[in-house]
Amino acid sequence: MNCLQGSRRRLLFLFMFFLITAAMFVTGCGEEEKYNKEKAQILDELKQVQLIKIPEGLEGKALDAAIDELAHKHKAGLEQIDNRLKELGEKYGKADAKFKSETEELRKTLKQDHVEWMKAAVAPKIKGDAVMGVGIGCRWKEIAVILGEPIEKKQTAGLTEFKYSGLVFNEIRDHGETDGKSLPPSYGPDAYYMTGNGYKTGSGIQIGMTKAEVLECYKGKLASLDDRTDPKFIIMRYDPTPDHKHEYNQFMQLTDGKLTRLIVAKH
């Protein structure tokens, strides 16, 4: 009799354990289903934000105005998506930590999304070889969005300068030609100097390249080239367009046969 009662108790325990486990499984599946449904709704909203684009064919002030308007709209849309993802992770993270982990990974991609949007927006304005998605023709605030705030800023009556580690942008507005007239407002750099590792131009140029590697990257993109006058320098007018109506000065310094400095300058 005692053996029979013990067997019944064990069976009852196993049955209750099965019921509890099944209930937890069903609850977990239900939470995951609801999480996936809400996540899908948020990602659909993200697709709508990603459809915000600068109209083609704009130039000058019209392009700048469009960038100002649509950059604000794009950033605000991403911030709203970010808040929604944060709330989603906190809501379902209590049931399973994997939900919060997944939403945090999605949020990280949003931070770069606006940077890539801005790179595409300013690309038509850039003269000369771009570096990390920015260059001559960009406004200061656009450079700050893409590269982040500089480690040092200089602002005087005739000079504006942004300094990053191994990369400097500047705009000289006073070349001794103003004759006492007021200077124009600062817009963006008219030159940049690249000396640091870790940067790459739109044509693929990096510090440390050999002369042959540099010239290979610029094949078919130059209006003129002088790499013979002085073996330590390469002087070129860069313009990848067929009609060469947008030529821009570029100077390269070589040390021991390797590129140590790239200068892209209007003057």
Coordinates of N, CA and C in Angstrom, one line a residue, residues 150 209 258-259:
P150 N 34.7 68.0 -34.0 CA 36.2 68.0 -34.1 C 36.8 68.1 -32.7
M209 N 50.2 54.6 -48.8 CA 50.2 53.9 -50.1 C 51.5 54.3 -50.9
K258 N 56.3 56.5 -49.9 CA 55.0 56.3 -49.4 C 54.3 57.6 -49.2
L259 N 53.0 57.6 -49.4 CA 52.2 58.8 -49.2 C 52.1 59.2 -47.8

